CSV table of C-alpha atoms in Angstrom, one decimal:
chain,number,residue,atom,x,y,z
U,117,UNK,CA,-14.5,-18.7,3.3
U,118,UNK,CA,-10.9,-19.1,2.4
U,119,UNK,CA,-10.1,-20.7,-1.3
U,120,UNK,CA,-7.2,-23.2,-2.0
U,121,UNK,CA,-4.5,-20.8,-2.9
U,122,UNK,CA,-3.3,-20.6,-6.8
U,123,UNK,CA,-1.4,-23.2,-8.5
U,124,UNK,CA,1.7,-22.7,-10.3
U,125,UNK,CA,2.9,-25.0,-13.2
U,126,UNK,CA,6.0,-24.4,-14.8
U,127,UNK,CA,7.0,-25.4,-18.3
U,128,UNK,CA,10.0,-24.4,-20.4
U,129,UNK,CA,9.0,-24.0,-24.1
U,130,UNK,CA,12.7,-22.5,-25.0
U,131,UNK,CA,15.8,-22.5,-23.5
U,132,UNK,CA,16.5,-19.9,-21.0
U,133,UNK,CA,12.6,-19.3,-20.4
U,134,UNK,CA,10.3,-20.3,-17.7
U,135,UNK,CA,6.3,-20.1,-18.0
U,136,UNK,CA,4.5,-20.3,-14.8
U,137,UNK,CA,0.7,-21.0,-15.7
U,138,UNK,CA,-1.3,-19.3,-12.9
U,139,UNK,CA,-4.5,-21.3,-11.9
U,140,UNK,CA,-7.1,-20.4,-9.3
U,141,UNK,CA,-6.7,-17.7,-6.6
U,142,UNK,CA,-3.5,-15.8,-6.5
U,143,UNK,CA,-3.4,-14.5,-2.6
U,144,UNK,CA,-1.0,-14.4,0.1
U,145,UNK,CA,-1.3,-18.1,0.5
U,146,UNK,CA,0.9,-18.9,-2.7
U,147,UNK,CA,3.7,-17.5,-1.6
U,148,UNK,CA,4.8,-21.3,-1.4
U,149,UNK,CA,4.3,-22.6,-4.5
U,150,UNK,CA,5.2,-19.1,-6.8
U,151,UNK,CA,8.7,-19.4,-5.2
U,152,UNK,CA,9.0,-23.3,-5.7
U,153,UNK,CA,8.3,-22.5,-9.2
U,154,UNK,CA,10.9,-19.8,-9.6
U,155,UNK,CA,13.8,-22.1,-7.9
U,156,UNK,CA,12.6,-24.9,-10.1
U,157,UNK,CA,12.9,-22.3,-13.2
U,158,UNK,CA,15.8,-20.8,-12.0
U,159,UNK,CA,17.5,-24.6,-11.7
U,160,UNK,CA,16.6,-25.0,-15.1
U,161,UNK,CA,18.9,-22.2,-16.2
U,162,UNK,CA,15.8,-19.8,-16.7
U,163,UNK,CA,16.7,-16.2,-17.8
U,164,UNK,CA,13.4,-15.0,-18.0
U,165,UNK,CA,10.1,-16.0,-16.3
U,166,UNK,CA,6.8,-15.4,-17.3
U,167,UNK,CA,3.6,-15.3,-15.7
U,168,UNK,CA,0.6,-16.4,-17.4
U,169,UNK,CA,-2.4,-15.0,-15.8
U,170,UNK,CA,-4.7,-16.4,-18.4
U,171,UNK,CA,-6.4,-19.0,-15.7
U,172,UNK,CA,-6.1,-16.5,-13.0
U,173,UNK,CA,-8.9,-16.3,-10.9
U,174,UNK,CA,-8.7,-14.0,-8.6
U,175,UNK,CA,-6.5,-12.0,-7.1
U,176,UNK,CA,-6.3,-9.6,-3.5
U,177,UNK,CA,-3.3,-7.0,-2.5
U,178,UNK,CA,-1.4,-9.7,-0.9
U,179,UNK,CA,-1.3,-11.7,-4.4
U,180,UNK,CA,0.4,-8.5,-5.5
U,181,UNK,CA,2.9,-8.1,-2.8
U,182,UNK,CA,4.4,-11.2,-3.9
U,183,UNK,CA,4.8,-10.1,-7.6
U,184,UNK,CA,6.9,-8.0,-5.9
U,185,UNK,CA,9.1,-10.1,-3.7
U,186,UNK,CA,9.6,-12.4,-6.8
U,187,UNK,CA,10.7,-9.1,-8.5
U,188,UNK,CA,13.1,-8.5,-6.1
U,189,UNK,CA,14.7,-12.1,-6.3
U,190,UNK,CA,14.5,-11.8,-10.3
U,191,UNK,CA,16.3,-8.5,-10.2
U,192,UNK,CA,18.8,-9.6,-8.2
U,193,UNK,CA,19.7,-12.6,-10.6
U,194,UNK,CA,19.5,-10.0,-13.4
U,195,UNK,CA,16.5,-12.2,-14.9
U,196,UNK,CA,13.5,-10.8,-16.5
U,197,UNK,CA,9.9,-10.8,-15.5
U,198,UNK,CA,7.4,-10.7,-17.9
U,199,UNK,CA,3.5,-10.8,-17.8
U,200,UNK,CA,1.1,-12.4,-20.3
U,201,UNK,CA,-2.9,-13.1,-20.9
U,202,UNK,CA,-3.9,-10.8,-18.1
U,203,UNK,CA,-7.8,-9.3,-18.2
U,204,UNK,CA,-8.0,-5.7,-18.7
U,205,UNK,CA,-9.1,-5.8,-15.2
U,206,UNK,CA,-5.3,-7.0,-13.9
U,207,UNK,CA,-3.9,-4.8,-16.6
U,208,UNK,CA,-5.5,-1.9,-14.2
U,209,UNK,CA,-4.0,-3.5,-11.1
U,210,UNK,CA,-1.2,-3.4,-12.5
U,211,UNK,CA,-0.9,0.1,-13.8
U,212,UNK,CA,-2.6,1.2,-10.2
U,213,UNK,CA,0.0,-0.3,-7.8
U,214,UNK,CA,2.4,0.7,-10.8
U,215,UNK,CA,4.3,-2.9,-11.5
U,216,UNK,CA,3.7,-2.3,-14.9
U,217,UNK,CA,7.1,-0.6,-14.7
U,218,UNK,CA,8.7,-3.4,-14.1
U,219,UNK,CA,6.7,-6.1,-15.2
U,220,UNK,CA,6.3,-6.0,-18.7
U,221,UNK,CA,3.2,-7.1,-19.8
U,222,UNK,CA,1.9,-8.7,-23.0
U,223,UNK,CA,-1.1,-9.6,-24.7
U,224,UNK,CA,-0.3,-13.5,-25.6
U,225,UNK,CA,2.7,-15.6,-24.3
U,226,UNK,CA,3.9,-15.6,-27.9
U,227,UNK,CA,4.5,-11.9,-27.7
U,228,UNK,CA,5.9,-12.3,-23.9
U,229,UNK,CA,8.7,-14.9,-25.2
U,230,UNK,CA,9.8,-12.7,-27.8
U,231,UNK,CA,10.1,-10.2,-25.5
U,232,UNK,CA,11.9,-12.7,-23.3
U,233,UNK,CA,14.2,-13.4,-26.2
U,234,UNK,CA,13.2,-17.2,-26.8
U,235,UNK,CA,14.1,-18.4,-30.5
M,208,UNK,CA,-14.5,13.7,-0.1
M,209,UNK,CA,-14.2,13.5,-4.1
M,210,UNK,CA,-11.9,10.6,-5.0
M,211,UNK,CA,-10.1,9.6,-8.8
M,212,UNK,CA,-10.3,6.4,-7.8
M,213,UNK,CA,-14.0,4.9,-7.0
M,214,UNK,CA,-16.1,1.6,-5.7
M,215,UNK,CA,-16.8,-0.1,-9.0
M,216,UNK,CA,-19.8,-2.1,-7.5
M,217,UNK,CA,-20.4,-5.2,-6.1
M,218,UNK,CA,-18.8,-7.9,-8.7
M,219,UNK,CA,-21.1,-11.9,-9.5
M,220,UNK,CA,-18.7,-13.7,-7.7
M,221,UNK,CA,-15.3,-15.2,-7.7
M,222,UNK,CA,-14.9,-16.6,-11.3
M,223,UNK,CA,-13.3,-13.9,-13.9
M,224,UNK,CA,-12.4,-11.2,-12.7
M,225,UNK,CA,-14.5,-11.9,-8.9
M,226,UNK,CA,-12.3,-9.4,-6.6
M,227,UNK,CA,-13.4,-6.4,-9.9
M,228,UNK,CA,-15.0,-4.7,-6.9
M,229,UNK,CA,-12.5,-5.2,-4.1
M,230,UNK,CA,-9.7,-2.9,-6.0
M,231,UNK,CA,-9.7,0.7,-6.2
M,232,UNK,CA,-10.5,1.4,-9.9
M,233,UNK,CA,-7.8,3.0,-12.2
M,234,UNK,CA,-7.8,5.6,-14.6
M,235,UNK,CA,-4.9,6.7,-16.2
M,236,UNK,CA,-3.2,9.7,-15.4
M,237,UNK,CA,-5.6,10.3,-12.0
M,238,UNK,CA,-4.0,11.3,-9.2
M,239,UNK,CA,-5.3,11.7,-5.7
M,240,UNK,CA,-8.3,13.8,-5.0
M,241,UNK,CA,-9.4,15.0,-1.1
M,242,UNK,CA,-12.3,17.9,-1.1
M,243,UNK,CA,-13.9,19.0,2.0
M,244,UNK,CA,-10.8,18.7,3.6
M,245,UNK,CA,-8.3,21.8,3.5
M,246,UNK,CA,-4.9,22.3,5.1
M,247,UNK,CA,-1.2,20.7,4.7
M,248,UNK,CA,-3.1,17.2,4.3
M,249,UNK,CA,-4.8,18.0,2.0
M,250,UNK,CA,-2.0,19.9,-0.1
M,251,UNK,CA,0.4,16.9,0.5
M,252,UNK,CA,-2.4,14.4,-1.1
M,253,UNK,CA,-4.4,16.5,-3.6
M,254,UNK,CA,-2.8,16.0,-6.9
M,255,UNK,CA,-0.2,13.6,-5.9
M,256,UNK,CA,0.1,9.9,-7.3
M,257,UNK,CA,0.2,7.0,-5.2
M,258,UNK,CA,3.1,5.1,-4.9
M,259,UNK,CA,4.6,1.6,-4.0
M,260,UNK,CA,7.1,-0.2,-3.1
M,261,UNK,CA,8.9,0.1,-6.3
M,262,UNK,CA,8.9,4.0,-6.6
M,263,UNK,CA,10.3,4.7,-3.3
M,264,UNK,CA,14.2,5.3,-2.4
M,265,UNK,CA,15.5,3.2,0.3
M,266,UNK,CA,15.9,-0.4,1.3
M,267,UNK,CA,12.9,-2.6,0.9
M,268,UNK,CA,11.5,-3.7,4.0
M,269,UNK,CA,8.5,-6.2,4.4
M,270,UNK,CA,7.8,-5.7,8.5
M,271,UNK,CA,4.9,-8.0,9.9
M,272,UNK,CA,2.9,-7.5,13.1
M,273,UNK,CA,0.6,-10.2,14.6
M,274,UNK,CA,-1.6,-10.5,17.8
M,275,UNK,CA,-3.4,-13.9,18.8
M,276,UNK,CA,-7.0,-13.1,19.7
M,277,UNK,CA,-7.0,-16.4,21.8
M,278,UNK,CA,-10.0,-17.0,23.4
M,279,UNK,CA,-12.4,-14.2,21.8
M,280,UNK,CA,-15.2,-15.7,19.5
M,281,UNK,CA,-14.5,-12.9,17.2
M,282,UNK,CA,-14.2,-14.0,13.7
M,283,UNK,CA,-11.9,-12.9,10.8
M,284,UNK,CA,-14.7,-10.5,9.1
M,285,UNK,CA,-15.9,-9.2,11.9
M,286,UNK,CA,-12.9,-8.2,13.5
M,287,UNK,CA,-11.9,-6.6,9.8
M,288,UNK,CA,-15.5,-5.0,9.9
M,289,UNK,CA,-14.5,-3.4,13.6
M,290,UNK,CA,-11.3,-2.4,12.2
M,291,UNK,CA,-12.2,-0.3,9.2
M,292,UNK,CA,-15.0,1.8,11.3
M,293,UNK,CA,-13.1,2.5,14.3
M,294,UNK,CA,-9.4,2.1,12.7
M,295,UNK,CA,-7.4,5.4,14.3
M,296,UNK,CA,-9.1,4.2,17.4
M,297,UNK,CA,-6.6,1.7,18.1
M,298,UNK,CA,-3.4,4.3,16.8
M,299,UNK,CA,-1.1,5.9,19.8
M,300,UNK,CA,-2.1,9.3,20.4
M,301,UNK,CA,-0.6,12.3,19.1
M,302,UNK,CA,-1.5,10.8,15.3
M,303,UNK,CA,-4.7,12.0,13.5
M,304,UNK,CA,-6.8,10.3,10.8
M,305,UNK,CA,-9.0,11.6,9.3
M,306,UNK,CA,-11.4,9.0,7.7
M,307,UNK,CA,-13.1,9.5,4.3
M,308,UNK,CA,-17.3,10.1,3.9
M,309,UNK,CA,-17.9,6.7,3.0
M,310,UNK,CA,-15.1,5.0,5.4
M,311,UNK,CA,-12.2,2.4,4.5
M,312,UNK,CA,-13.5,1.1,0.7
M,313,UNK,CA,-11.6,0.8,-2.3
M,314,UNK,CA,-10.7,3.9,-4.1
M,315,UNK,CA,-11.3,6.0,-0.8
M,316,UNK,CA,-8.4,8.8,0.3
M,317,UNK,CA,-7.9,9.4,3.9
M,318,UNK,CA,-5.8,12.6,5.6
M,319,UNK,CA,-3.1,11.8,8.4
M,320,UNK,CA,-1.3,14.1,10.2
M,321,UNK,CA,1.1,12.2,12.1
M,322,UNK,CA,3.1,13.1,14.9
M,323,UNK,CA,7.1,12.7,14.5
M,324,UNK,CA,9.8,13.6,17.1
M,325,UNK,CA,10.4,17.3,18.0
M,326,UNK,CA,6.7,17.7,17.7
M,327,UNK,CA,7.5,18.0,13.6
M,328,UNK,CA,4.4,17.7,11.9
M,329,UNK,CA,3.9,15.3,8.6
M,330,UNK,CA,0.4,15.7,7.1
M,331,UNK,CA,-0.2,13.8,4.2
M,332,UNK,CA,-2.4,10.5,3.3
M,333,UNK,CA,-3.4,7.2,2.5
M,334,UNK,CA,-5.5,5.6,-0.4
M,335,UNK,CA,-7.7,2.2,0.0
M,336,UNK,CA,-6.1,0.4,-2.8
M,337,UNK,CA,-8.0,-3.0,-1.8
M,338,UNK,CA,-10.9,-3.9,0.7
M,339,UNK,CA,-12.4,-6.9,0.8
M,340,UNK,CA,-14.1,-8.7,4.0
M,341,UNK,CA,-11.0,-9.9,5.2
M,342,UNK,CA,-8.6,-7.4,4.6
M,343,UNK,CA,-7.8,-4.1,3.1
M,344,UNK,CA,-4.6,-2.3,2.2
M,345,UNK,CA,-3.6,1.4,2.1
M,346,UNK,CA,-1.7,2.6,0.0
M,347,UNK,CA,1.0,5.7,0.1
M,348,UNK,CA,0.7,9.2,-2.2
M,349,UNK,CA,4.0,10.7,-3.1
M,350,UNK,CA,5.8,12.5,-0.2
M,351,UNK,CA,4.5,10.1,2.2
M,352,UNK,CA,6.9,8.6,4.8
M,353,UNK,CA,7.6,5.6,2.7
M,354,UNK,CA,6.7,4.0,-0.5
M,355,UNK,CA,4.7,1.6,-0.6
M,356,UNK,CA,1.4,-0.3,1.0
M,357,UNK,CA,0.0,-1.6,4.4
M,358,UNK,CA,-2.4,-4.6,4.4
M,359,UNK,CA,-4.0,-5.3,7.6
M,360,UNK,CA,-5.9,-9.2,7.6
M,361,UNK,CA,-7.4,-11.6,9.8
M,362,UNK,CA,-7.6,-14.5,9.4
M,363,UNK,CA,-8.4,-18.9,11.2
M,364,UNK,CA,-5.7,-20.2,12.7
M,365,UNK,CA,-4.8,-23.7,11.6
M,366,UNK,CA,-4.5,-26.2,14.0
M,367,UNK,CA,-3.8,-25.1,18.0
M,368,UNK,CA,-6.6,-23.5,19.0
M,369,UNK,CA,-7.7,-22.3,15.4
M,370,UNK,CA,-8.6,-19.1,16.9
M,371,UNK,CA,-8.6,-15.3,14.8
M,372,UNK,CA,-4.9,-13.7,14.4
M,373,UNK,CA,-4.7,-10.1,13.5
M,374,UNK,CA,-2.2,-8.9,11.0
M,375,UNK,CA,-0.5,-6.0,9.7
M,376,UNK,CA,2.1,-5.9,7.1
M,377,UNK,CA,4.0,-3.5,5.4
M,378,UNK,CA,5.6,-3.7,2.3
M,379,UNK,CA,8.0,-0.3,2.0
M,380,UNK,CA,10.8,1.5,1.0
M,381,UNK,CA,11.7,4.8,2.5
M,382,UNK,CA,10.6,7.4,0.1
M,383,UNK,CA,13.7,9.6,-0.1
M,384,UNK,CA,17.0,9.8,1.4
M,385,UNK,CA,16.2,12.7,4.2
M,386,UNK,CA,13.1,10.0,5.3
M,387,UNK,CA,15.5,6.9,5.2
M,388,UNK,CA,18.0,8.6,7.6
M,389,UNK,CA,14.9,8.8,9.9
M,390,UNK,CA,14.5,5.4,9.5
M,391,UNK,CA,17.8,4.6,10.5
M,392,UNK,CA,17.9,7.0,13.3
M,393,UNK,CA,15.3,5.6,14.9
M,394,UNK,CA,12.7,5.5,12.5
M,395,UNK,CA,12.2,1.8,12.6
M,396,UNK,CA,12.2,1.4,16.2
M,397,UNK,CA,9.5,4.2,16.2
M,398,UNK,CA,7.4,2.5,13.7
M,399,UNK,CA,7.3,-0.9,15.1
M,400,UNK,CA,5.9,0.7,18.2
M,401,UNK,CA,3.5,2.2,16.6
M,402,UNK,CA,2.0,-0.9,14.8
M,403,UNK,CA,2.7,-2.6,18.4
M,404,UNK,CA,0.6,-0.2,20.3
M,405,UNK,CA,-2.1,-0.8,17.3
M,406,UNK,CA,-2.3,-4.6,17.7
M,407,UNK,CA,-2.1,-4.7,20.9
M,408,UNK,CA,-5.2,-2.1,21.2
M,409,UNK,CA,-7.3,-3.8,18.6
M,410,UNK,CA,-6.8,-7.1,20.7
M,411,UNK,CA,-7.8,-5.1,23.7
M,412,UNK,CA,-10.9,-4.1,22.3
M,413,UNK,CA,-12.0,-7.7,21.9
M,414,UNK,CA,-10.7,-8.2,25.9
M,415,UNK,CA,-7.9,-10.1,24.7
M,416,UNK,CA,-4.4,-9.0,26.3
M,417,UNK,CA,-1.4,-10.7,24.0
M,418,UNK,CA,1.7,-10.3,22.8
M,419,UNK,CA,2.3,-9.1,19.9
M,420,UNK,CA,4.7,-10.9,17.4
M,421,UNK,CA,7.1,-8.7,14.9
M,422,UNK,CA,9.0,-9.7,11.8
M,423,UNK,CA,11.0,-7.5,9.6
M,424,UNK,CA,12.9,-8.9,6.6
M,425,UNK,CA,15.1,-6.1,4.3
M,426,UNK,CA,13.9,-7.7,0.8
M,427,UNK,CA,16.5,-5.5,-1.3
M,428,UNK,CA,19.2,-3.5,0.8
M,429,UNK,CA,19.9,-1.4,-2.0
M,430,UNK,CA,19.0,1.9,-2.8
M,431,UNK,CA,17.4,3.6,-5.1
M,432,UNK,CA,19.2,6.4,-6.1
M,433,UNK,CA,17.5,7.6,-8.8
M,434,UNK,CA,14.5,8.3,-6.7
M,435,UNK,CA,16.7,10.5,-4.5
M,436,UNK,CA,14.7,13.3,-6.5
M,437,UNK,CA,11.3,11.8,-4.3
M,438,UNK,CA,12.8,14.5,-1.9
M,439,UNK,CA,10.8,17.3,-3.9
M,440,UNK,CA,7.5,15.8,-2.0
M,441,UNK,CA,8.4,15.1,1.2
M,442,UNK,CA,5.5,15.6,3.4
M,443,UNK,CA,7.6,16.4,6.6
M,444,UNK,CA,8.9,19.5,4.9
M,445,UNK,CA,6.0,20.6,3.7
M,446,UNK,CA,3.9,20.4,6.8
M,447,UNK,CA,6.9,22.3,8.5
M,448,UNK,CA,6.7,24.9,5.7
M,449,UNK,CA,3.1,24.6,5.5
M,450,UNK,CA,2.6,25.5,9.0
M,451,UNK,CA,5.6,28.2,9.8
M,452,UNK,CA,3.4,30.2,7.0
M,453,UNK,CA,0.3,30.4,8.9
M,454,UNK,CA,1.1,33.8,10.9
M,455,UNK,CA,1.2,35.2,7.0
M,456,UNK,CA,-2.7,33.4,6.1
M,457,UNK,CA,-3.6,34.8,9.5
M,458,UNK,CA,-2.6,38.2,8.0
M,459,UNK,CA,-3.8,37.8,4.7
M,460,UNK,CA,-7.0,36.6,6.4
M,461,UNK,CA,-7.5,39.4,8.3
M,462,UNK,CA,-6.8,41.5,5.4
M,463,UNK,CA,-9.1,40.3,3.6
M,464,UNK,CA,-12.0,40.2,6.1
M,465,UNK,CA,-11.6,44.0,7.2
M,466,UNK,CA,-11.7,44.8,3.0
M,467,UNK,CA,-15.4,46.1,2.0
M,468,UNK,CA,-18.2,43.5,1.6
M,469,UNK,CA,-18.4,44.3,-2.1
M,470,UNK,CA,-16.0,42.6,-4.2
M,471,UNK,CA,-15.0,39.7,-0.9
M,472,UNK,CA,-17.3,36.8,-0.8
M,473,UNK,CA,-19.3,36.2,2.2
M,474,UNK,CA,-17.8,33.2,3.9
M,475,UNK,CA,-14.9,32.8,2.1
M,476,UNK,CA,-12.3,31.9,5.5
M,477,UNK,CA,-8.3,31.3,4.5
M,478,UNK,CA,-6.6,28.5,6.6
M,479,UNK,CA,-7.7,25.1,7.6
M,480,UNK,CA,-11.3,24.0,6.9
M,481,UNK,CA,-12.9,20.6,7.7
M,482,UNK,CA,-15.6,19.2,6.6
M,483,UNK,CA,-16.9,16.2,5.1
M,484,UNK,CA,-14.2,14.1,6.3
M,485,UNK,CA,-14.2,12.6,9.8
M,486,UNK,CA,-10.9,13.6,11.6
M,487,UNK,CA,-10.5,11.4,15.2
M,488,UNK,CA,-7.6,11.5,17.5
C-alpha cells in the first residue's frame, strides 16, 4: 500500500542558506514538493541547500533519482548541496549509488551550514 | 553466483530505516563479484564498480516508458513479481540475460550480453541496487553502455479507470565518448525500441495489447569530459577483443589437453563456462 509521499519544509536559518527538513517517505512521489522547495529557496536568494534527513522515513531508488535531478538544477545555478542527520543506513546509500561525491554529507546541520558557509 | 553486495534480511517495518532490506548492502571498496559464470561477461563485471548517473560521460538523459494494462485484474506486485522471474522474457531477441541463483533481489549481479549493430557483441552486467514489491532498479558496472540505473515500477492509476501502468525509467549518461557517439548515431532510437518491445511484451503477457507511451528529457546537455578516461572499460571493446582471441584459448586449450595427465588437472576446460547462473534468450 502506497504511503503519502515525503514532506518538505524549508526554513532559512542564515542568509544565503536553505534547509529543507525531510518528513515521512522520500519516493518518486515527491518530486513535487522537493522542487517547490528548491524554487521557494532559490527565490529567497539561497546559495546553498541542505537536506535534512533526520525525519526521513523511508526511502526507494526513485527517492534517489531525484537527489539527482535536484543536483542537476543546483549545479547548474552553481549552488551547493549539502546532506545532514542521515542514518548510517542512508550514509550507505549514498556511498553505494555514489552521491556522496557530490552531496556532501554531514553529521549535524550545524556542521552542514558551516560547510555551506552560513555566519 | 557470489555477490559483494548481499540481501541484508527482511527489515520490522517502515519506521527507521524500514526499506534496510530493499537496498543492496554496501561495503566499502567492494566491487562486483559473478562466479559460476565465465567468459567476456563475466570479465566485463568481475572486479568492476558500479556506476551512476553521476560517473558517466555524456548528456544526462532521464527516458520513461509506460504501457496501460487496461482491463487486466493484474495488480502492481504481482505484475512486479511476474517481472523479476521471467524479466529477459519480455527483451527482443538477439539480447541474453543471464539471471543470478537467487533471481532479481538486492545486491544480486546479473550477465548481459547484448546484441549491438554489425552483430558487435557487448557482454557486460547489471547489479540489483533496489527491489522491493513494487519496483526494483538495476544498476550499471563500469564499461557498461551507460552510467547510471534503470527502475522498472507498477503502480494504481488514479482516477480513469484506476487500472495497473507498467513503467520503466532510465536515469543515464553515456559512459564514454566512443558509447555517446552511438547514442547519437542511432543509439537512442535503438534503445527506445528496445524498452518499446519490452513493455509492450510484458503487457502481452497479461493479454493486454497497448501502446506504449515514451518520454525522454536531457537533464544536463553537458558533458563530462573528465570521464572521457571511462573509455578504458568499455564493454563493447572488450567483448570484440574478448572474442577475436578465442581461436588462441582454442589453441591453448588444446595444448593443454594433449599435455600428459600428470601435472594438468582433470577437468580444468579454458573458454566459456556456465553454471550457476541462468542464461535465457
Amino acid at each position: 500500500m502506497s504511503q503519502p509521499p515525503a514532506t518538505m519544509d524549508l526554513r532559512r536559518p542564515a542568509d544565503g542558506v536553505g534547509v529543507v527538513d525531510i518528513r515521512g517517505d522520500f519516493t518518486g512521489d515527491a518530486e513535487a514538493a522537493l522542487m517547490d522547495a528548491y524554487a521557494r529557496a532559490c527565490a529567497g536568494g539561497a546559495r546553498a541547500l541542505v537536506l535534512n534527513f533526520g525525519d526521513l522515513a523511508y526511502m526507494n531508488s526513485s527517492g534517489i533519482g531525484l537527489l539527482v535531478t535536484l543536483l542537476i538544477r543546483v549545479d547548474r545555478r552553481q549552488q551547493r548541496l549539502l546532506a545532514c542527520g542521515m542514518s548510517e543506513h542512508y550514509r550507505h546509500i549514498f556511498a553505494l549509488t555514489q552521491l556522496d561525491g557530490a552531496i556532501g554529507v554531514f553529521d549535524t546541520e550545524a556542521a552542514a551550514l558551516a560547510a555551506a558557509g552560513a555566519p | 553466483m557470489t555477490t559483494t553486495a548481499t540481501h541484508t534480511g527482511n527489515s520490522a517495518g517502515r519506521g527507521g530505516a524500514g526499506d534496510a532490506a530493499h537496498w543492496a548492502r554496501y561495503e566499502r571498496g567492494a566491487t562486483l563479484r559473478v562466479a559460476g559464470v565465465a567468459g567476456a561477461g563475466a570479465l566485463n563485471v568481475d572486479g568492476r564498480r558500479a556506476v551512476g548517473p553521476l560517473q558517466g560521460f555524456g548528456p544526462l538523459w532521464e527516458k520513461t516508458y509506460r504501457v496501460r494494462l487496461a482491463g487486466s485484474a493484474v495488480t502492481p506486485a504481482a505484475l512486479i513479481a511476474t517481472w523479476k522471474a521471467r524479466f529477459p522474457a519480455f527483451w527482443p531477441a538477439g539480447n541474453r540475460f543471464c539471471a543470478p541463483p537467487g533471481g532479481i533481489a538486492p545486491g544480486a549481479v546479473a550477465v548481459l550480453d547484448l546484441g549491438l549493430p554489425g552483430h558487435l557483441p557487448l557482454s557486460t552486467g547489471v547489479l540489483v541496487l533496489y527491489a522491493d514489491d513494487e519496483s526494483f532498479t538495476l544498476m550499471t558496472p563500469q564499461g557498461h553502455l551507460f552510467s547510471g540505473w534503470i527502475t522498472f515500477s507498477a503502480y494504481r492509476e488514479a482516477g480513469g479507470g484506476g487500472g495497473t501502468v507498467a513503467q520503466a525509467r532510465v536515469l543515464m549518461r553515456a559512459t564514454d565518448p566512443l558509447y555517446e557517439l552511438g547514442l547519437r548515431l542511432g543509439g537512442h532510437r535503438r534503445e527506445d525500441a528496445f524498452w518499446r518491445h519490452t513493455l509492450a511484451a510484458l503487457a502481452a503477457h497479461f493479454g493486454v495489447a497497448a501502446p506504449v507511451e515514451a518520454r525522454a528529457v536531457c537533464l544536463d546537455s553537458r558533458c563530462q569530459w573528465s570521464r572521457a578516461r571511462n573509455l578504458w572499460y568499455n564493454a563493447a571493446i572488450r567483448s570484440a577483443a574478448y572474442r577475436l582471441a578465442a581461436p588462441l584459448r582454442r589453441a591453448r586449450g588444446a595444448v593443454a589437453r594433449a599435455a600428459p595427465l600428470a601435472g594438468r588437472r582433470r577437468g580444468a576446460r579454458p573458454g566459456d563456462v556456465r553454471g550457476g547462473a541462468r542464461c535465457s534468450r
